PDB file of C-alpha atoms and ligand atoms in Angstrom:
ATOM      1  CA  MET A   1       2.662  22.163   2.467  1.00  0.00           C
ATOM      2  CA  LEU A   2       1.947  19.239   0.389  1.00  0.00           C
ATOM      3  CA  THR A   3       1.566  15.622   1.829  1.00  0.00           C
ATOM      4  CA  LEU A   4       0.338  12.520  -0.690  1.00  0.00           C
ATOM      5  CA  PHE A   5      -0.726   9.470   0.058  1.00  0.00           C
ATOM      6  CA  ILE A   6      -0.728   6.591  -2.657  1.00  0.00           C
ATOM      7  CA  SER A   7      -1.383   2.949  -2.560  1.00  0.00           C
ATOM      8  CA  ASP A   8      -1.966  -0.321  -4.582  1.00  0.00           C
ATOM      9  CA  LEU A   9      -0.035   0.180  -7.556  1.00  0.00           C
ATOM     10  CA  HIS A  10       0.727  -3.522  -7.694  1.00  0.00           C
ATOM     11  CA  ILE A  11       4.401  -2.670  -9.656  1.00  0.00           C
ATOM     12  CA  ASP A  12       5.108  -5.942 -11.487  1.00  0.00           C
ATOM     13  CA  GLN A  13       7.169  -6.583 -14.320  1.00  0.00           C
ATOM     14  CA  SER A  14       4.525  -7.618 -16.283  1.00  0.00           C
ATOM     15  CA  ARG A  15       2.782  -3.856 -16.243  1.00  0.00           C
ATOM     16  CA  PRO A  16       5.359  -1.585 -17.251  1.00  0.00           C
ATOM     17  CA  ASP A  17       2.966   1.122 -17.700  1.00  0.00           C
ATOM     18  CA  ILE A  18       2.052   1.059 -14.217  1.00  0.00           C
ATOM     19  CA  ALA A  19       5.998   1.856 -13.458  1.00  0.00           C
ATOM     20  CA  ARG A  20       6.330   4.400 -16.246  1.00  0.00           C
ATOM     21  CA  ALA A  21       2.704   6.174 -14.691  1.00  0.00           C
ATOM     22  CA  PHE A  22       4.731   6.119 -10.976  1.00  0.00           C
ATOM     23  CA  LEU A  23       7.648   7.281 -12.467  1.00  0.00           C
ATOM     24  CA  GLY A  24       6.173  10.326 -14.179  1.00  0.00           C
ATOM     25  CA  PHE A  25       3.642  10.787 -10.896  1.00  0.00           C
ATOM     26  CA  LEU A  26       7.526  11.149  -8.822  1.00  0.00           C
ATOM     27  CA  ASP A  27       8.242  13.848 -11.330  1.00  0.00           C
ATOM     28  CA  SER A  28       4.918  16.122 -11.342  1.00  0.00           C
ATOM     29  CA  HIS A  29       3.760  15.641  -7.934  1.00  0.00           C
ATOM     30  CA  ALA A  30       5.951  13.851  -5.478  1.00  0.00           C
ATOM     31  CA  ALA A  31       8.840  16.178  -6.719  1.00  0.00           C
ATOM     32  CA  ARG A  32       6.885  19.097  -4.704  1.00  0.00           C
ATOM     33  CA  ALA A  33       5.495  17.404  -1.542  1.00  0.00           C
ATOM     34  CA  GLU A  34       6.939  17.731   1.702  1.00  0.00           C
ATOM     35  CA  LYS A  35       5.809  13.466   2.660  1.00  0.00           C
ATOM     36  CA  LEU A  36       4.892  10.809   0.264  1.00  0.00           C
ATOM     37  CA  TYR A  37       3.122   8.066   2.040  1.00  0.00           C
ATOM     38  CA  ILE A  38       2.815   4.985   0.468  1.00  0.00           C
ATOM     39  CA  LEU A  39       0.278   2.501   2.227  1.00  0.00           C
ATOM     40  CA  GLY A  40       0.706  -1.168   0.727  1.00  0.00           C
ATOM     41  CA  ASP A  41       0.564  -3.217  -2.162  1.00  0.00           C
ATOM     42  CA  PHE A  42       3.053  -0.988  -3.924  1.00  0.00           C
ATOM     43  CA  PHE A  43       4.717  -3.732  -4.991  1.00  0.00           C
ATOM     44  CA  ASP A  44       2.030  -6.951  -6.448  1.00  0.00           C
ATOM     45  CA  THR A  45       4.199  -9.315  -5.102  1.00  0.00           C
ATOM     46  CA  TRP A  46       7.264  -8.969  -2.929  1.00  0.00           C
ATOM     47  CA  ILE A  47       9.399 -11.806  -1.844  1.00  0.00           C
ATOM     48  CA  GLY A  48      12.194 -10.235  -0.136  1.00  0.00           C
ATOM     49  CA  ASP A  49      14.330  -7.661  -0.053  1.00  0.00           C
ATOM     50  CA  ASP A  50      17.229  -9.721  -1.478  1.00  0.00           C
ATOM     51  CA  VAL A  51      15.596  -9.958  -4.878  1.00  0.00           C
ATOM     52  CA  ILE A  52      17.526  -6.095  -5.494  1.00  0.00           C
ATOM     53  CA  PHE A  53      20.684  -8.126  -5.382  1.00  0.00           C
ATOM     54  CA  HIS A  54      19.783 -11.087  -7.047  1.00  0.00           C
ATOM     55  CA  GLU A  55      21.145 -11.339 -11.139  1.00  0.00           C
ATOM     56  CA  PRO A  56      19.492 -10.926 -13.374  1.00  0.00           C
ATOM     57  CA  LYS A  57      18.460  -7.809 -11.945  1.00  0.00           C
ATOM     58  CA  ASP A  58      14.880  -6.805 -12.243  1.00  0.00           C
ATOM     59  CA  ASP A  59      14.803  -3.595 -14.175  1.00  0.00           C
ATOM     60  CA  VAL A  60      11.948  -2.349 -13.426  1.00  0.00           C
ATOM     61  CA  ILE A  61      12.959  -2.602  -9.454  1.00  0.00           C
ATOM     62  CA  THR A  62      16.377  -1.547  -9.765  1.00  0.00           C
ATOM     63  CA  GLU A  63      14.732   1.822 -11.729  1.00  0.00           C
ATOM     64  CA  VAL A  64      12.169   2.495  -9.347  1.00  0.00           C
ATOM     65  CA  LEU A  65      14.440   2.324  -6.220  1.00  0.00           C
ATOM     66  CA  SER A  66      17.097   4.673  -7.703  1.00  0.00           C
ATOM     67  CA  ARG A  67      14.362   7.307  -8.546  1.00  0.00           C
ATOM     68  CA  LEU A  68      12.919   6.754  -4.696  1.00  0.00           C
ATOM     69  CA  LYS A  69      16.272   7.271  -3.750  1.00  0.00           C
ATOM     70  CA  LYS A  70      16.468  10.323  -5.499  1.00  0.00           C
ATOM     71  CA  LEU A  71      13.336  11.507  -4.218  1.00  0.00           C
ATOM     72  CA  SER A  72      14.516  11.257  -0.582  1.00  0.00           C
ATOM     73  CA  THR A  73      17.796  12.630  -1.575  1.00  0.00           C
ATOM     74  CA  SER A  74      16.098  15.747  -2.659  1.00  0.00           C
ATOM     75  CA  GLY A  75      14.092  16.151   1.028  1.00  0.00           C
ATOM     76  CA  VAL A  76      10.922  14.771   0.036  1.00  0.00           C
ATOM     77  CA  GLN A  77      10.396  12.118   3.144  1.00  0.00           C
ATOM     78  CA  LEU A  78       8.914   8.601   2.202  1.00  0.00           C
ATOM     79  CA  TYR A  79       7.108   6.520   4.276  1.00  0.00           C
ATOM     80  CA  PHE A  80       6.049   2.875   3.320  1.00  0.00           C
ATOM     81  CA  MET A  81       3.364   0.465   5.006  1.00  0.00           C
ATOM     82  CA  HIS A  82       3.077  -3.160   4.060  1.00  0.00           C
ATOM     83  CA  GLY A  83       0.102  -4.410   2.170  1.00  0.00           C
ATOM     84  CA  ASN A  84      -1.284  -8.063   1.762  1.00  0.00           C
ATOM     85  CA  ARG A  85       1.070  -8.428  -1.233  1.00  0.00           C
ATOM     86  CA  ASP A  86       4.479  -6.685  -0.046  1.00  0.00           C
ATOM     87  CA  PHE A  87       4.445  -7.271   3.234  1.00  0.00           C
ATOM     88  CA  LEU A  88       8.017  -8.804   3.011  1.00  0.00           C
ATOM     89  CA  LEU A  89       9.294  -5.204   2.218  1.00  0.00           C
ATOM     90  CA  GLY A  90      11.893  -4.931   5.277  1.00  0.00           C
ATOM     91  CA  GLU A  91      14.643  -2.734   6.373  1.00  0.00           C
ATOM     92  CA  GLU A  92      17.371  -3.407   3.346  1.00  0.00           C
ATOM     93  CA  PHE A  93      14.691  -1.907   0.681  1.00  0.00           C
ATOM     94  CA  MET A  94      14.246   0.765   3.056  1.00  0.00           C
ATOM     95  CA  ARG A  95      18.053   1.791   3.362  1.00  0.00           C
ATOM     96  CA  GLN A  96      17.976   1.798  -0.257  1.00  0.00           C
ATOM     97  CA  CYS A  97      15.383   4.025  -1.448  1.00  0.00           C
ATOM     98  CA  GLY A  98      15.622   6.136   1.818  1.00  0.00           C
ATOM     99  CA  GLY A  99      12.357   4.957   2.813  1.00  0.00           C
ATOM    100  CA  THR A 100      10.956   4.706   6.732  1.00  0.00           C
ATOM    101  CA  LEU A 101       8.447   1.588   7.232  1.00  0.00           C
ATOM    102  CA  LEU A 102       5.705   2.415   9.104  1.00  0.00           C
ATOM    103  CA  ASN A 103       3.368  -0.205  11.330  1.00  0.00           C
ATOM    104  CA  ASP A 104      -0.132  -0.910  10.610  1.00  0.00           C
ATOM    105  CA  PRO A 105      -1.917   1.019  11.581  1.00  0.00           C
ATOM    106  CA  CYS A 106      -0.169   3.764  12.447  1.00  0.00           C
ATOM    107  CA  LEU A 107      -1.440   7.354  13.613  1.00  0.00           C
ATOM    108  CA  ILE A 108      -0.421  11.052  12.129  1.00  0.00           C
ATOM    109  CA  ASN A 109      -1.115  14.423  12.759  1.00  0.00           C
ATOM    110  CA  LEU A 110      -2.347  15.644   9.354  1.00  0.00           C
ATOM    111  CA  GLY A 111      -2.374  19.540   9.576  1.00  0.00           C
ATOM    112  CA  ASN A 112      -4.001  19.617  13.280  1.00  0.00           C
ATOM    113  CA  THR A 113      -6.140  16.444  12.441  1.00  0.00           C
ATOM    114  CA  PRO A 114      -4.839  13.151  13.820  1.00  0.00           C
ATOM    115  CA  THR A 115      -5.363  10.834  11.236  1.00  0.00           C
ATOM    116  CA  LEU A 116      -5.324   7.096  11.093  1.00  0.00           C
ATOM    117  CA  LEU A 117      -2.945   5.220   8.052  1.00  0.00           C
ATOM    118  CA  MET A 118      -3.900   1.807   7.686  1.00  0.00           C
ATOM    119  CA  HIS A 119      -3.557  -0.486   4.261  1.00  0.00           C
ATOM    120  CA  GLY A 120      -7.102  -1.871   5.070  1.00  0.00           C
ATOM    121  CA  ASP A 121      -6.729  -5.494   4.897  1.00  0.00           C
ATOM    122  CA  SER A 122      -7.039  -5.592   8.494  1.00  0.00           C
ATOM    123  CA  LEU A 123     -10.496  -3.697   8.330  1.00  0.00           C
ATOM    124  CA  CYS A 124     -12.064  -6.752   6.121  1.00  0.00           C
ATOM    125  CA  THR A 125     -13.183  -8.733   9.250  1.00  0.00           C
ATOM    126  CA  ASP A 126     -15.722 -10.463   7.031  1.00  0.00           C
ATOM    127  CA  ASP A 127     -13.254 -12.258   5.228  1.00  0.00           C
ATOM    128  CA  ILE A 128     -12.348 -15.188   7.970  1.00  0.00           C
ATOM    129  CA  ASP A 129     -10.235 -17.082   5.734  1.00  0.00           C
ATOM    130  CA  TYR A 130      -7.677 -14.500   5.186  1.00  0.00           C
ATOM    131  CA  MET A 131      -7.977 -12.943   8.864  1.00  0.00           C
ATOM    132  CA  THR A 132      -6.520 -16.140   9.799  1.00  0.00           C
ATOM    133  CA  PHE A 133      -3.622 -15.988   7.322  1.00  0.00           C
ATOM    134  CA  ARG A 134      -3.138 -12.779   7.948  1.00  0.00           C
ATOM    135  CA  LYS A 135      -2.379 -13.284  11.522  1.00  0.00           C
ATOM    136  CA  LEU A 136      -0.002 -16.497  10.341  1.00  0.00           C
ATOM    137  CA  ALA A 137       1.880 -13.906   7.491  1.00  0.00           C
ATOM    138  CA  ARG A 138       2.501 -10.831  10.047  1.00  0.00           C
ATOM    139  CA  SER A 139       4.036 -13.501  12.854  1.00  0.00           C
ATOM    140  CA  PRO A 140       8.051 -12.663  13.092  1.00  0.00           C
ATOM    141  CA  GLY A 141       8.448 -16.610  13.436  1.00  0.00           C
ATOM    142  CA  TRP A 142       6.567 -17.600  10.147  1.00  0.00           C
ATOM    143  CA  ILE A 143       8.236 -14.443   7.892  1.00  0.00           C
ATOM    144  CA  GLN A 144      11.992 -15.626   8.773  1.00  0.00           C
ATOM    145  CA  ASP A 145      11.114 -18.987   7.702  1.00  0.00           C
ATOM    146  CA  GLN A 146       9.762 -17.581   4.238  1.00  0.00           C
ATOM    147  CA  LEU A 147      13.042 -15.766   4.022  1.00  0.00           C
ATOM    148  CA  ASP A 148      15.158 -18.443   4.997  1.00  0.00           C
ATOM    149  CA  LYS A 149      13.725 -20.293   1.831  1.00  0.00           C
ATOM    150  CA  PRO A 150      15.777 -20.449  -1.602  1.00  0.00           C
ATOM    151  CA  ILE A 151      14.463 -17.505  -4.350  1.00  0.00           C
ATOM    152  CA  SER A 152      12.953 -19.922  -6.724  1.00  0.00           C
ATOM    153  CA  GLU A 153      11.223 -21.673  -4.119  1.00  0.00           C
ATOM    154  CA  ARG A 154       9.660 -18.161  -2.641  1.00  0.00           C
ATOM    155  CA  ILE A 155       8.513 -16.994  -6.433  1.00  0.00           C
ATOM    156  CA  ASP A 156       6.399 -20.490  -6.647  1.00  0.00           C
ATOM    157  CA  PHE A 157       4.674 -19.522  -3.383  1.00  0.00           C
ATOM    158  CA  ALA A 158       4.121 -15.813  -4.319  1.00  0.00           C
ATOM    159  CA  ARG A 159       2.461 -17.662  -7.594  1.00  0.00           C
ATOM    160  CA  HIS A 160       0.467 -19.828  -5.738  1.00  0.00           C
ATOM    161  CA  LEU A 161      -0.873 -17.079  -3.401  1.00  0.00           C
ATOM    162  CA  ARG A 162      -1.597 -14.688  -6.250  1.00  0.00           C
ATOM    163  CA  LYS A 163      -3.396 -17.657  -7.846  1.00  0.00           C
ATOM    164  CA  THR A 164      -5.716 -18.639  -4.705  1.00  0.00           C
ATOM    165  CA  SER A 165      -6.228 -14.810  -4.159  1.00  0.00           C
ATOM    166  CA  LYS A 166      -7.641 -13.977  -7.973  1.00  0.00           C
ATOM    167  CA  GLU A 167     -10.095 -17.596  -7.650  1.00  0.00           C
ATOM    168  CA  LYS A 168     -11.256 -16.492  -4.357  1.00  0.00           C
ATOM    169  CA  THR A 169     -12.185 -12.692  -5.792  1.00  0.00           C
ATOM    170  CA  SER A 170     -13.994 -14.150  -8.431  1.00  0.00           C
ATOM    171  CA  GLN A 171     -16.193 -16.501  -6.054  1.00  0.00           C
ATOM    172  CA  THR A 172     -16.256 -14.389  -3.079  1.00  0.00           C
ATOM    173  CA  ALA A 173     -19.516 -12.021  -2.486  1.00  0.00           C
ATOM    174  CA  GLU A 174     -18.829  -8.292  -3.134  1.00  0.00           C
ATOM    175  CA  SER A 175     -19.257  -7.039   0.460  1.00  0.00           C
ATOM    176  CA  ILE A 176     -17.273  -9.867   2.262  1.00  0.00           C
ATOM    177  CA  LEU A 177     -14.248  -7.999   0.405  1.00  0.00           C
ATOM    178  CA  ASP A 178     -14.703  -4.487   1.142  1.00  0.00           C
ATOM    179  CA  VAL A 179     -14.389  -3.321   4.636  1.00  0.00           C
ATOM    180  CA  ASN A 180     -16.644  -4.190   7.920  1.00  0.00           C
ATOM    181  CA  GLN A 181     -18.341  -0.975   9.136  1.00  0.00           C
ATOM    182  CA  ALA A 182     -17.942  -1.882  12.622  1.00  0.00           C
ATOM    183  CA  ALA A 183     -14.169  -2.758  12.332  1.00  0.00           C
ATOM    184  CA  VAL A 184     -13.739   0.886  11.280  1.00  0.00           C
ATOM    185  CA  SER A 185     -15.648   1.950  14.150  1.00  0.00           C
ATOM    186  CA  ARG A 186     -13.665   0.157  16.436  1.00  0.00           C
ATOM    187  CA  ALA A 187      -9.802   1.333  14.833  1.00  0.00           C
ATOM    188  CA  MET A 188     -11.001   4.965  14.786  1.00  0.00           C
ATOM    189  CA  ASN A 189     -12.404   4.892  18.185  1.00  0.00           C
ATOM    190  CA  GLU A 190      -9.521   3.085  19.801  1.00  0.00           C
ATOM    191  CA  HIS A 191      -7.093   5.997  18.463  1.00  0.00           C
ATOM    192  CA  GLU A 192      -9.733   8.679  18.824  1.00  0.00           C
ATOM    193  CA  VAL A 193      -9.742   9.630  15.368  1.00  0.00           C
ATOM    194  CA  THR A 194     -12.469  11.332  13.150  1.00  0.00           C
ATOM    195  CA  GLN A 195      -9.651  10.459  10.015  1.00  0.00           C
ATOM    196  CA  LEU A 196      -8.870   7.337   8.169  1.00  0.00           C
ATOM    197  CA  ILE A 197      -6.806   6.856   5.205  1.00  0.00           C
ATOM    198  CA  HIS A 198      -6.573   3.395   3.650  1.00  0.00           C
ATOM    199  CA  GLY A 199      -6.196   1.537   0.437  1.00  0.00           C
ATOM    200  CA  HIS A 200      -6.801  -2.151  -0.341  1.00  0.00           C
ATOM    201  CA  THR A 201     -10.308  -2.665  -1.378  1.00  0.00           C
ATOM    202  CA  HIS A 202      -9.794  -0.799  -4.613  1.00  0.00           C
ATOM    203  CA  ARG A 203     -12.738   1.496  -4.532  1.00  0.00           C
ATOM    204  CA  PRO A 204     -11.765   4.657  -4.155  1.00  0.00           C
ATOM    205  CA  MET A 205     -14.086   6.957  -2.591  1.00  0.00           C
ATOM    206  CA  VAL A 206     -14.464   9.661   0.867  1.00  0.00           C
ATOM    207  CA  HIS A 207     -17.255   8.587   3.120  1.00  0.00           C
ATOM    208  CA  THR A 208     -18.548  10.857   5.398  1.00  0.00           C
ATOM    209  CA  PHE A 209     -20.615   9.016   8.482  1.00  0.00           C
ATOM    210  CA  ASN A 210     -21.576   9.537  12.036  1.00  0.00           C
ATOM    211  CA  ASP A 211     -20.499   7.538  14.623  1.00  0.00           C
ATOM    212  CA  ALA A 212     -20.601   7.780  18.190  1.00  0.00           C
ATOM    213  CA  SER A 213     -22.036  11.727  17.563  1.00  0.00           C
ATOM    214  CA  GLN A 214     -19.302  12.777  15.771  1.00  0.00           C
ATOM    215  CA  ILE A 215     -18.781  13.552  11.796  1.00  0.00           C
ATOM    216  CA  LYS A 216     -16.042  10.936  10.645  1.00  0.00           C
ATOM    217  CA  LYS A 217     -14.280  10.591   7.343  1.00  0.00           C
ATOM    218  CA  ARG A 218     -12.411   7.433   5.724  1.00  0.00           C
ATOM    219  CA  TYR A 219     -10.775   7.971   2.508  1.00  0.00           C
ATOM    220  CA  VAL A 220      -9.947   5.335   0.077  1.00  0.00           C
ATOM    221  CA  LEU A 221      -7.610   5.068  -2.214  1.00  0.00           C
ATOM    222  CA  GLY A 222      -7.638   3.669  -5.393  1.00  0.00           C
ATOM    223  CA  ASP A 223      -5.742   1.128  -7.193  1.00  0.00           C
ATOM    224  CA  TRP A 224      -3.132   2.095 -10.127  1.00  0.00           C
ATOM    225  CA  ASP A 225      -4.850  -0.554 -12.568  1.00  0.00           C
ATOM    226  CA  LYS A 226      -6.482   1.535 -15.461  1.00  0.00           C
ATOM    227  CA  GLN A 227      -5.766   5.205 -13.924  1.00  0.00           C
ATOM    228  CA  GLY A 228      -3.423   6.670 -11.308  1.00  0.00           C
ATOM    229  CA  TRP A 229      -5.071   7.318  -8.029  1.00  0.00           C
ATOM    230  CA  TYR A 230      -3.951   9.978  -4.919  1.00  0.00           C
ATOM    231  CA  LEU A 231      -4.640  11.863  -1.984  1.00  0.00           C
ATOM    232  CA  ALA A 232      -3.378  15.025  -2.026  1.00  0.00           C
ATOM    233  CA  HIS A 233      -2.789  17.041   1.573  1.00  0.00           C
ATOM    234  CA  GLN A 234      -2.630  20.982   1.347  1.00  0.00           C
ATOM    235  CA  ASN A 235      -3.692  24.132   2.756  1.00  0.00           C
ATOM    236  CA  ASP A 236      -5.977  21.913   5.212  1.00  0.00           C
ATOM    237  CA  ALA A 237      -7.781  20.116   2.233  1.00  0.00           C
ATOM    238  CA  LEU A 238      -7.713  16.860   1.649  1.00  0.00           C
ATOM    239  CA  THR A 239      -8.784  15.916  -1.699  1.00  0.00           C
ATOM    240  CA  LEU A 240      -9.031  12.305  -3.890  1.00  0.00           C
ATOM    241  CA  HIS A 241      -7.596  12.471  -7.318  1.00  0.00           C
ATOM    242  CA  SER A 242      -7.299  10.780 -10.110  1.00  0.00           C
ATOM    243  CA  PHE A 243      -5.047  10.873 -13.530  1.00  0.00           C
ATOM    244  CA  PRO A 244      -5.124   8.726 -17.021  1.00  0.00           C
ATOM    245  CA  PHE A 245      -1.962   6.805 -17.409  1.00  0.00           C
ATOM    246  CA  PRO A 246       0.771   7.972 -19.935  1.00  0.00           C
ATOM    247  CA  CYS A 247       1.010   6.553 -23.237  1.00  0.00           C
ATOM    248  CA  LEU A 248       3.324   4.446 -23.651  1.00  0.00           C
TER     249      LEU A 248
HETATM  250 MN1   MN B   1      -4.006  -4.974  -0.620  1.00  0.00          MN
END
């Protein structure tokens, strides 16, 4: 029984290599899995599910959707969580690909181990400005206001968000962009887990630490920029893997 976790692919028309690597991953790995969890920032931007039908259609989105649908139809359970880039992914997208949208955080049983899944942005509590925006951007009223805007306006807003996020990343101290350890402890204690899986920070790693007299593990997924990353659970072992992108 194989369960796979990926996040932070940042799929976008400008990066056909990433979409290609993902489609290869579906054939080579996901096709053999029982479950595939995509823990946020699957798309670099997502301005609303109506882009699926908007003409001219986005080739990358169309191809990815149809291949996800094929996967879920073949019996692989497909789960999505919002990231900070694609938090407008909605139920129409899930219908189109046969996926299920999870809350962040989400508690699952992995083998016999209760495991907390998160995108990871909510753990970066040192970034006060972002936490303020996150709170706003998760409120149903704000989301509806966004979705009611014309597509062109939403594209401009997404561009603006991406630009500010890039500027900020280049100016902000390294440590602020990582998770806050107290926030990690709090989340894990609250849900009574010793195992946490998240992405977002683009710092793939398995952290083992001691907290409240227990050994705990935090698995951080990698972003798909120069290579692909996934976490595999099989035979009670959880392992982090990377693989080179296929040549275009
Ligand atoms: Mn993210």
